[in-house]
XYZ file of C-alpha atoms in Angstrom:
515
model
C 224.363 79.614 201.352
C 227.490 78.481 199.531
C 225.474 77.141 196.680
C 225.606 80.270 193.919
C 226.889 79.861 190.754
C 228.706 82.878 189.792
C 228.742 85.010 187.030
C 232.637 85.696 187.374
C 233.971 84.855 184.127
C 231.371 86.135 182.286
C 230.822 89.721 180.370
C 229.587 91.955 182.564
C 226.678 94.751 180.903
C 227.430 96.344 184.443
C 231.252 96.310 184.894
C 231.396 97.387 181.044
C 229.236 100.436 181.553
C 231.039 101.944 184.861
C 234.179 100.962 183.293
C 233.681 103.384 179.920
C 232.087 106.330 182.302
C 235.187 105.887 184.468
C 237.688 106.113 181.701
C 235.610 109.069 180.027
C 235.219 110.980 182.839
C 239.380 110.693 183.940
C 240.178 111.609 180.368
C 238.023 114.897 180.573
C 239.633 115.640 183.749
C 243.240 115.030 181.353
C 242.075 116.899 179.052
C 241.366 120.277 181.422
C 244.480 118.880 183.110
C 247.034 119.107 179.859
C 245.818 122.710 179.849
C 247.653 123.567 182.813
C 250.641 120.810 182.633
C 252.967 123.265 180.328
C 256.008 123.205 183.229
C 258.353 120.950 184.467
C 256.193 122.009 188.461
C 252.943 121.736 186.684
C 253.856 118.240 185.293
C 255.760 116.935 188.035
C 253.983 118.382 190.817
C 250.722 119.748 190.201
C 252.229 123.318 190.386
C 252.155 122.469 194.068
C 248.857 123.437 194.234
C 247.475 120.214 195.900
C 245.814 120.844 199.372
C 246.597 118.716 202.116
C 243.214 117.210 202.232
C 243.135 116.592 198.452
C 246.548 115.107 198.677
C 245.906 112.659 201.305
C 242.893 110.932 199.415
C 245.273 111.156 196.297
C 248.169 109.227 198.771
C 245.244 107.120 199.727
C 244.140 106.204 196.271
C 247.633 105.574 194.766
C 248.568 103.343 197.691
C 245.129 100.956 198.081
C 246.213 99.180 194.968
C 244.554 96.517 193.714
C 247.028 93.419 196.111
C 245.844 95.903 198.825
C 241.697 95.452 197.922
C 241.364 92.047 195.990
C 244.964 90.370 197.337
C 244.267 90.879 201.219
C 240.273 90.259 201.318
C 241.557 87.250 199.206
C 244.350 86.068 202.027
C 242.023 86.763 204.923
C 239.128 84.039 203.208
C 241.561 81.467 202.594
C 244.365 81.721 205.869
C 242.117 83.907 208.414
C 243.498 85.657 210.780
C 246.753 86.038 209.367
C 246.063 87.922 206.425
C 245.550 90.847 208.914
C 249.687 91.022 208.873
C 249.719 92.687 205.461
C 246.585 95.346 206.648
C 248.952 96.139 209.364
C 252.637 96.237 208.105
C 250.791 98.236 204.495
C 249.436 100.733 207.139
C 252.020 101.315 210.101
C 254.624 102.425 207.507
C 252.510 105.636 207.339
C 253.144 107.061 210.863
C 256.744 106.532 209.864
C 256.466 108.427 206.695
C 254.607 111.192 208.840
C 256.972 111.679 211.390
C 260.562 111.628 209.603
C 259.961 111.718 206.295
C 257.304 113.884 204.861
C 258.342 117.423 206.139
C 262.139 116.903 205.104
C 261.146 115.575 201.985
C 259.005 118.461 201.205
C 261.422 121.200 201.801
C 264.742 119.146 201.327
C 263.575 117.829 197.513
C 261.926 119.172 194.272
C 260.655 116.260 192.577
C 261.956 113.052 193.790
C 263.562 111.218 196.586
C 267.085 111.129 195.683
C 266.588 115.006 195.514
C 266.476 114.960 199.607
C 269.824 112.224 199.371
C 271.536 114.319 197.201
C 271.086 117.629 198.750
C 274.494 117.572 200.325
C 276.531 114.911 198.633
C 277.655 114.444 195.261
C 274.817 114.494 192.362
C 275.975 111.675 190.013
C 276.526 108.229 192.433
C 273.788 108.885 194.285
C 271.177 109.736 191.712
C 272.349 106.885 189.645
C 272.382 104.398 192.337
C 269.094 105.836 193.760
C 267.618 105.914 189.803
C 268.613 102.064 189.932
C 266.553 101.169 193.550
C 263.345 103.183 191.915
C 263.222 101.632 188.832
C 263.644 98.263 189.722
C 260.551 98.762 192.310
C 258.568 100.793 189.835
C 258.871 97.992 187.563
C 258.093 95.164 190.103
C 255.043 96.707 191.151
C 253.877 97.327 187.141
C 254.096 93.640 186.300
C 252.178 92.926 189.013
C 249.222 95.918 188.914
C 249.634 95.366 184.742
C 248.866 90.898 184.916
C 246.146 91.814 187.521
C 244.289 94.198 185.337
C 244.902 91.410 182.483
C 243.539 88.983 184.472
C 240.665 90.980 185.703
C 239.425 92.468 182.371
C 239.564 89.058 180.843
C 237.317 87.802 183.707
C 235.132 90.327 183.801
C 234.490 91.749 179.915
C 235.230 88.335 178.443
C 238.396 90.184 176.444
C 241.756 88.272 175.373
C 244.361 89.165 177.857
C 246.337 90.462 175.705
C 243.945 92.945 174.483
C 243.500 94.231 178.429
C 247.284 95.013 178.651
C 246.848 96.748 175.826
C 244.007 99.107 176.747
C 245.331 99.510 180.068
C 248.633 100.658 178.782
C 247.050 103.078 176.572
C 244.912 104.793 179.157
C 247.473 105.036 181.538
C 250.000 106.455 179.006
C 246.625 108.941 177.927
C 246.729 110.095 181.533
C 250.618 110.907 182.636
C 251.509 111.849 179.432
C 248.863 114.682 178.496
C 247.706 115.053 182.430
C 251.051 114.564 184.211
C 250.465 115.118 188.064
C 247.574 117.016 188.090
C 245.588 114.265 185.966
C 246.992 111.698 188.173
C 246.189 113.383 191.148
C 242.511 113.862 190.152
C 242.065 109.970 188.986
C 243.499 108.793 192.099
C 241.271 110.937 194.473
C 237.809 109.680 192.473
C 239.594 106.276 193.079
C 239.695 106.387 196.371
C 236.055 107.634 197.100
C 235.007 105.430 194.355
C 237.246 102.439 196.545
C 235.919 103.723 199.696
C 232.232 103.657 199.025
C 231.955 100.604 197.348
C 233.789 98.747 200.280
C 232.204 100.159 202.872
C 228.828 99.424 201.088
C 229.816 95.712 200.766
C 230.961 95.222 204.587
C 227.551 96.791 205.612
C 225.331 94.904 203.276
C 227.786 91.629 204.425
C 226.954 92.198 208.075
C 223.419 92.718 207.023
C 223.639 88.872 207.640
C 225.074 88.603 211.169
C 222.776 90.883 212.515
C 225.451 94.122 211.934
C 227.831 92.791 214.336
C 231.397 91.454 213.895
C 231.989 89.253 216.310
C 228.881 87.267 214.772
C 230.377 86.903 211.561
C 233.683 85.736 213.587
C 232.079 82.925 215.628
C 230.766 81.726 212.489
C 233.592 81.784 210.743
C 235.330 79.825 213.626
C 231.710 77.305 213.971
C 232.423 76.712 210.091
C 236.004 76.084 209.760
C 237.368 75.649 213.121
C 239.212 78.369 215.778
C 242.217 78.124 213.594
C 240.824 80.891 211.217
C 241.328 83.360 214.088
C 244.365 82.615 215.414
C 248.009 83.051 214.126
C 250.437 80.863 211.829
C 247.327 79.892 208.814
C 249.989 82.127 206.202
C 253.403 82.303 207.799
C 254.306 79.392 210.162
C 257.918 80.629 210.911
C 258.170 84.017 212.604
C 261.302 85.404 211.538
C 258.884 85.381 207.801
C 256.343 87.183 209.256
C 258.892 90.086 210.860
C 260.876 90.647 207.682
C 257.426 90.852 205.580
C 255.957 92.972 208.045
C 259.733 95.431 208.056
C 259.242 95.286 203.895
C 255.595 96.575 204.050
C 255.836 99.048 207.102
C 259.233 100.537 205.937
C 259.065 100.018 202.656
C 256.096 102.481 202.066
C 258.271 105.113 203.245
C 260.788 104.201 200.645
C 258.326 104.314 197.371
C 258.870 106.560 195.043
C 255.354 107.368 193.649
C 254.454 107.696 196.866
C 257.145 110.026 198.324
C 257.279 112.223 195.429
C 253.696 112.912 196.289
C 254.927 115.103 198.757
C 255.864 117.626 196.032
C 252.203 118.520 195.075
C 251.296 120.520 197.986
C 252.849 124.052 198.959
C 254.539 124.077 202.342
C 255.917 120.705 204.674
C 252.352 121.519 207.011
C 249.880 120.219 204.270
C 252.569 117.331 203.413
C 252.164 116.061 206.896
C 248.277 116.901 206.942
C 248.011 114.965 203.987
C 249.597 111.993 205.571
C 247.380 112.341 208.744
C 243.914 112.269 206.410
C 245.603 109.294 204.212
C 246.542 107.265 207.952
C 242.919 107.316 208.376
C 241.632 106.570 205.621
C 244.044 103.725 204.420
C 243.245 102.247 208.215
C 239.799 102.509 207.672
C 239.859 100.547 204.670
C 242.254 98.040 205.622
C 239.731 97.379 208.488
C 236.800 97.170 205.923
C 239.204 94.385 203.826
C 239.457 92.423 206.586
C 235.571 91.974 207.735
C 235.349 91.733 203.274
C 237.656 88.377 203.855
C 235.615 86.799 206.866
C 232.217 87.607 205.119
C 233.444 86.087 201.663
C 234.770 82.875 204.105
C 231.377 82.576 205.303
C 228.965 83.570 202.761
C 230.762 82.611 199.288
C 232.694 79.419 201.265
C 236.366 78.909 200.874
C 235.911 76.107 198.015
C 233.997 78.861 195.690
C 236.785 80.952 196.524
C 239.557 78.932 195.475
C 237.611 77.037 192.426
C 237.491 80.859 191.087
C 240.428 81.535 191.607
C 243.310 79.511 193.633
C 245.431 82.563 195.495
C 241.685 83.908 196.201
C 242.034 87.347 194.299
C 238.379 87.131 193.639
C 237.046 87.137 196.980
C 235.567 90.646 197.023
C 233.855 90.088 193.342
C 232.352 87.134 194.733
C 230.883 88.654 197.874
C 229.692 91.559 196.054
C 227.721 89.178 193.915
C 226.624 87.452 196.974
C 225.399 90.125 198.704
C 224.806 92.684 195.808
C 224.062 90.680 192.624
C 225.755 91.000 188.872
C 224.903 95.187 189.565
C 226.967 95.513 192.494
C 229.586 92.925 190.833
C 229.709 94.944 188.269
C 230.092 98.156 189.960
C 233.214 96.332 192.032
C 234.994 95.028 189.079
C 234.885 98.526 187.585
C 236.237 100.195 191.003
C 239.037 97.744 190.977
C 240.030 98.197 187.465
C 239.987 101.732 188.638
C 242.618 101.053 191.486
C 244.810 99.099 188.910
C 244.578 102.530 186.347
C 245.187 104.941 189.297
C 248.149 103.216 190.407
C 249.737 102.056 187.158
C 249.230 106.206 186.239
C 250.919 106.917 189.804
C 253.812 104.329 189.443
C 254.744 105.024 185.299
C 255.055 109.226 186.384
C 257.336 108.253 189.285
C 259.441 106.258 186.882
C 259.224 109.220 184.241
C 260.442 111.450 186.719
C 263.361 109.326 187.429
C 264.666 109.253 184.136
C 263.667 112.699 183.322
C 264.867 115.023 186.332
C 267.613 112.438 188.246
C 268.952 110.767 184.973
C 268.453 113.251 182.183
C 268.662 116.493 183.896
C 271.305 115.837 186.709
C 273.333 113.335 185.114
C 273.882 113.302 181.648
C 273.470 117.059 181.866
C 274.632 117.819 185.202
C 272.058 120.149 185.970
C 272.846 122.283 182.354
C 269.240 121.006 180.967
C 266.399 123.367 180.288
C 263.148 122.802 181.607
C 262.028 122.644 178.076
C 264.097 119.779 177.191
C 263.460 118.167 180.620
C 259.925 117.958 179.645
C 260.318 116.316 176.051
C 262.585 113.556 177.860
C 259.828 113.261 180.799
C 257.241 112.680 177.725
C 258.547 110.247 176.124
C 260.095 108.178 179.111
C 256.079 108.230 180.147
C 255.620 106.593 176.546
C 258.325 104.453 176.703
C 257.818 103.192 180.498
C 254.252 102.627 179.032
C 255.207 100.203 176.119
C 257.523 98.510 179.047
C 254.696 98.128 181.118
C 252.705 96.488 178.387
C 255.412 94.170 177.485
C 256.236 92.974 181.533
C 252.510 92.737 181.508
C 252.362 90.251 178.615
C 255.694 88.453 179.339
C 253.893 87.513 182.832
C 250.557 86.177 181.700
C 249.165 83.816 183.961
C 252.342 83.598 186.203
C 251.648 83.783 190.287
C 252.951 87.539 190.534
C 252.341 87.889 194.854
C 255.639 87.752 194.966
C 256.472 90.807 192.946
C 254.736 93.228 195.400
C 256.109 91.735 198.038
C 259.929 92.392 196.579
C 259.242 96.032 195.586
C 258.649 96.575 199.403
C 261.786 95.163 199.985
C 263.682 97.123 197.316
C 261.888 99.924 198.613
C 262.777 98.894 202.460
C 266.087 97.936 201.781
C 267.892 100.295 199.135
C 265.409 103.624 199.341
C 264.635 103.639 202.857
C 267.917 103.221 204.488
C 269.714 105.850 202.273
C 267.236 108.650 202.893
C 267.123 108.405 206.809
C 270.800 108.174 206.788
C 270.872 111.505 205.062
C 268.520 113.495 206.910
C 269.015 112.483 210.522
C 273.313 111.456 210.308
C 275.787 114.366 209.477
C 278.299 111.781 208.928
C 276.835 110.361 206.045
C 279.387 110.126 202.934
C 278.646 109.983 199.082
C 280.576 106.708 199.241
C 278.391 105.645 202.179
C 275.044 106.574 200.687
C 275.401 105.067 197.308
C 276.815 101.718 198.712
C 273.864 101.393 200.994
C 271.302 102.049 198.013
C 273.265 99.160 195.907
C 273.883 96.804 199.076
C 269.846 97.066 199.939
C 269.131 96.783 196.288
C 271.458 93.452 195.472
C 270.525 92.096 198.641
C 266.770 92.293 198.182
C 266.637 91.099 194.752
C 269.441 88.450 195.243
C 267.854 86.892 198.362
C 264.147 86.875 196.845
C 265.631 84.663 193.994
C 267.221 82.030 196.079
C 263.759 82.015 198.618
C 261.259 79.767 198.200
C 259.174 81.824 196.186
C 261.339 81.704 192.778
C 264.087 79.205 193.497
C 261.342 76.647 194.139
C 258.115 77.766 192.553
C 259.205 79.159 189.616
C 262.523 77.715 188.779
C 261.284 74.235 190.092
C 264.252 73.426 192.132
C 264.049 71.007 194.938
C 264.979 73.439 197.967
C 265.552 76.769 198.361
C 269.157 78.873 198.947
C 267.407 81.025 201.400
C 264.748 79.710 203.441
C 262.439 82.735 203.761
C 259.700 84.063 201.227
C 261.094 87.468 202.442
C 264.324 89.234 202.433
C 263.555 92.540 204.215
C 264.985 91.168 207.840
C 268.374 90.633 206.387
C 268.509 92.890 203.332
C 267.473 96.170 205.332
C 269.920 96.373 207.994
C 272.667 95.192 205.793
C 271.733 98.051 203.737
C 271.760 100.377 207.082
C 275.560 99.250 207.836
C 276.994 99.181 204.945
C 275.836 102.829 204.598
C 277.587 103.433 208.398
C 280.344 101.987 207.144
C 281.266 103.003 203.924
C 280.821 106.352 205.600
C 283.021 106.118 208.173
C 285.977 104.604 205.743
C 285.033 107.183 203.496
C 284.333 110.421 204.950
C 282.639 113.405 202.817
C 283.944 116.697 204.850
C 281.528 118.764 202.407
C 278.601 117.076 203.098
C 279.601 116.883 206.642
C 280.059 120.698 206.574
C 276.650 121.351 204.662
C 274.575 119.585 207.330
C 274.008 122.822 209.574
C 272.258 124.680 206.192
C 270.526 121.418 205.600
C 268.797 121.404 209.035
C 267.563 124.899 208.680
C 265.862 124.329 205.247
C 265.084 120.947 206.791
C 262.981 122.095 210.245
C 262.155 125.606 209.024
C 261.448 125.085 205.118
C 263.711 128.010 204.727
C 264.855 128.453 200.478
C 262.042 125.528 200.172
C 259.826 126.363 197.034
């Protein structure tokens, strides 16, 4: 049963044929979409027109990236059981963002985050510190969505790597820059049905083999390569790891930006939280789906196929779709999750043009004297230029071991985003002072730690032993990031801010002067 020889590696008729009806159909959808994108609303925000329903399959397709579908399957066939801890900590952020952040955001903000920390403090530290946290996780997930569509195109069309980066790039630019939201919106919902279906298809014809029932496939996963795979400690031996990777992924999705300024797109704080109940479900649903994938590719492809393919087992979910669907259904999964990577990259390059445009451009530099006009043009070409930076990080990481970058842009996201934006909404005695030093503490923190853990002080810089013995920095970085914004509060008080919080919890709880 663990005999095949694959096809992975080879040009795909299949994956080449979805892949061009994909990219055709998205760029009609840009094109209708470009029609309508003439505002700074429109571009940013789909002219809030997004229902709640739309927007949580959009929230849903932006956020099952492509670590979510090929990295966890890929865990969960190599460690077993504990690849479940990054289904869980991706998904539990959610009823987090539901419950605390997605009606404040909504009628707090405009466009972004640091809109909502801003409201009542001063405009210039805090969007500049807050610009610096968004960036630096927009740009850790790129290189890591941008090498995994390299990789994938060059595995699956037989095209130089370099060539993928390129066309990726040049679609994604295609769809932000003529699109903006609405285009972006549109790709990511037919990314997530397209994601949906094809998963659900593969766990059903998987399970086709252990007579439709789960627990089969798991005592034969167990039978084959002992209890182990279902039990704890295969991935993460040391437990203090596994709690501050699981605080990075379940707080950190409440602190990314493509994600949060989501919550822009529909018209009043009730869809924003209706979308997050229909994306909940859905991004649990698949997460349970990527689980049985991993187990079924363990059992029917065999661990050593896995690996051979590929060694951190990103392939896992292309090789049981051969298995169980042949080079059609391969190819018809390689195009879905070069869909994921497009939908994403689109997703992650308009939050970062939206950083530079409305917190940099429009409420720095011009200190809110900018017209919406001239907004725009700087919007446009920061979705170029973030585009040609994405190409570049892509290139300048070929064939590098990239986990690691996902896994810090969760922390960032945890650590300098998270902390910031709670303290504002739900603490009247948050300062400017306070604020901005918890955005840089979280943000120097994560990335400092990270390089001095194992991950880059020992497997990429090749030193002997690490500075700071965890792979994760989210259990330190995060509440650091918490007191130092209590503190630097309370040594520097903001009576304005302080005396603004009563109008901010009207607008807050009853969306009153909220667009």
């Amino acid at each position: 049963m663990n005999t095949f020889t694959t096809t992975i590696g080879q040009p795909n008729l299949t994956s080449i044929l979805f892949f061009f009806f994909f990219i055709c159909a998205t760029l009609i959808i840009t094109y209708y979409a470009a029609r309508k994108s003439r505002s700074a609303s429109q571009f940013y925000a789909a002219g809030r027109s997004v229902t709640g329903w739309q927007n949580g399959l959009a929230l849903a397709g932006d956020y099952m990236s492509a670590a979510s579908f090929l990295g966890i399957a890929g865990l969960v066939s190599l460690k077993g059981y504990d690849g479940l801890i990054y289904s869980i900590g991706f998904l539990v952020g959610w009823p987090i963002i539901m419950f605390l952040i997605a009606e404040p955001l909504r009628n707090l903000g405009k466009y972004t985050f640091a809109d909502v920390v801003a409201y009542r403090l001063s405009q210039k530290p805090i969007r500049v510190a807050a610009s610096i946290g968004s960036l630096l996780t927009v740009c850790f997930y790129l290189i890591a969505q941008m090498v995994g569509s390299g990789a994938l195109i060059k595995m699956m069309f037989g095209l130089p790597y370099e060539t993928a980066i390129i066309a990726v790039g040049a679609v994604m630019i295609a769809y932000v820059l003529f699109g903006g939201m609405l285009a972006t919106t549109w790709v990511q919902i037919i990314k997530a049905v397209l994601l949906l279906s094809g998963a659900t298809v593969m766990v059903i014809m998987a399970l086709s083999h252990f007579n439709y029932d789960v627990t089969v496939l798991f005592s034969t996963a167990a039978a084959t390569y002992g209890e182990k795979v279902l039990n704890p400690g295969g991935l993460m031996a040391n437990p203090f790891d596994a709690v501050s990777l699981g605080i990075a992924l379940m707080f950190g999705t409440a602190g990314l930006p493509h994600i949060l300024m989501r919550f822009y797109t529909v018209p009043d704080a009730k869809a924003a939280r209706k979308s997050v109940f229909y994306a909940t479900g859905l991004i649990g649903y698949f997460y349970i789906l990527t689980f049985i994938i991993g187990f079924a590719a363990m059992v029917l492809v065999g661990r050593d196929v896995v690996a051979k393919v590929d060694a951190g087992g990103n392939m896992a979910a292309l090789l049981l779709a051969e298995v169980t669907g042949g080079t059609v259904f391969l190819g018809f999964i390689a195009a879905v999750a070069f869909a994921t990577i497009l939908a994403v990259v689109a997703g992650l390059t308009l939050a970062g043009a939206t950083t530079l445009s409305h917190d940099l451009y429009a409420n720095v530099f011009r200190a809110g004297r900018s017209t919406e006009e001239n907004e725009m043009k700087v919007a446009k070409r920061a979705t170029v230029g973030l585009g040609v930076v994405a190409i570049l990080l892509g290139l300048a990481f070929k064939g590098q071991n990239v986990a690691f970058m996902v896994g810090l842009a969760f922390a960032i996201a945890a650590s300098a985003n998270f902390p910031a934006l709670l303290l504002s909404i739900l603490w009247k005695g948050t300062s400017t002072f306070g604020a901005a030093a918890s955005i840089i503490t979280g943000t120097v923190a994560a990335v400092g730690l990270i390089l001095l853990s194992p991950t880059v002080w020992v497997d990429i810089f090749g030193n002997a032993a690490p500075i700071f013995p965890w792979k994760n920095p989210a259990l330190i970085s995060m509440p650091a990031a918490f007191f130092v914004g209590w503190l630097g509060s309370v040594l520097v008080p903001d009576a304005r801010a302080q005396s603004l919080y009563g109008a901010q919890q009207i607008r807050n709880y009853l969306g009153v002067g909220a667009e």
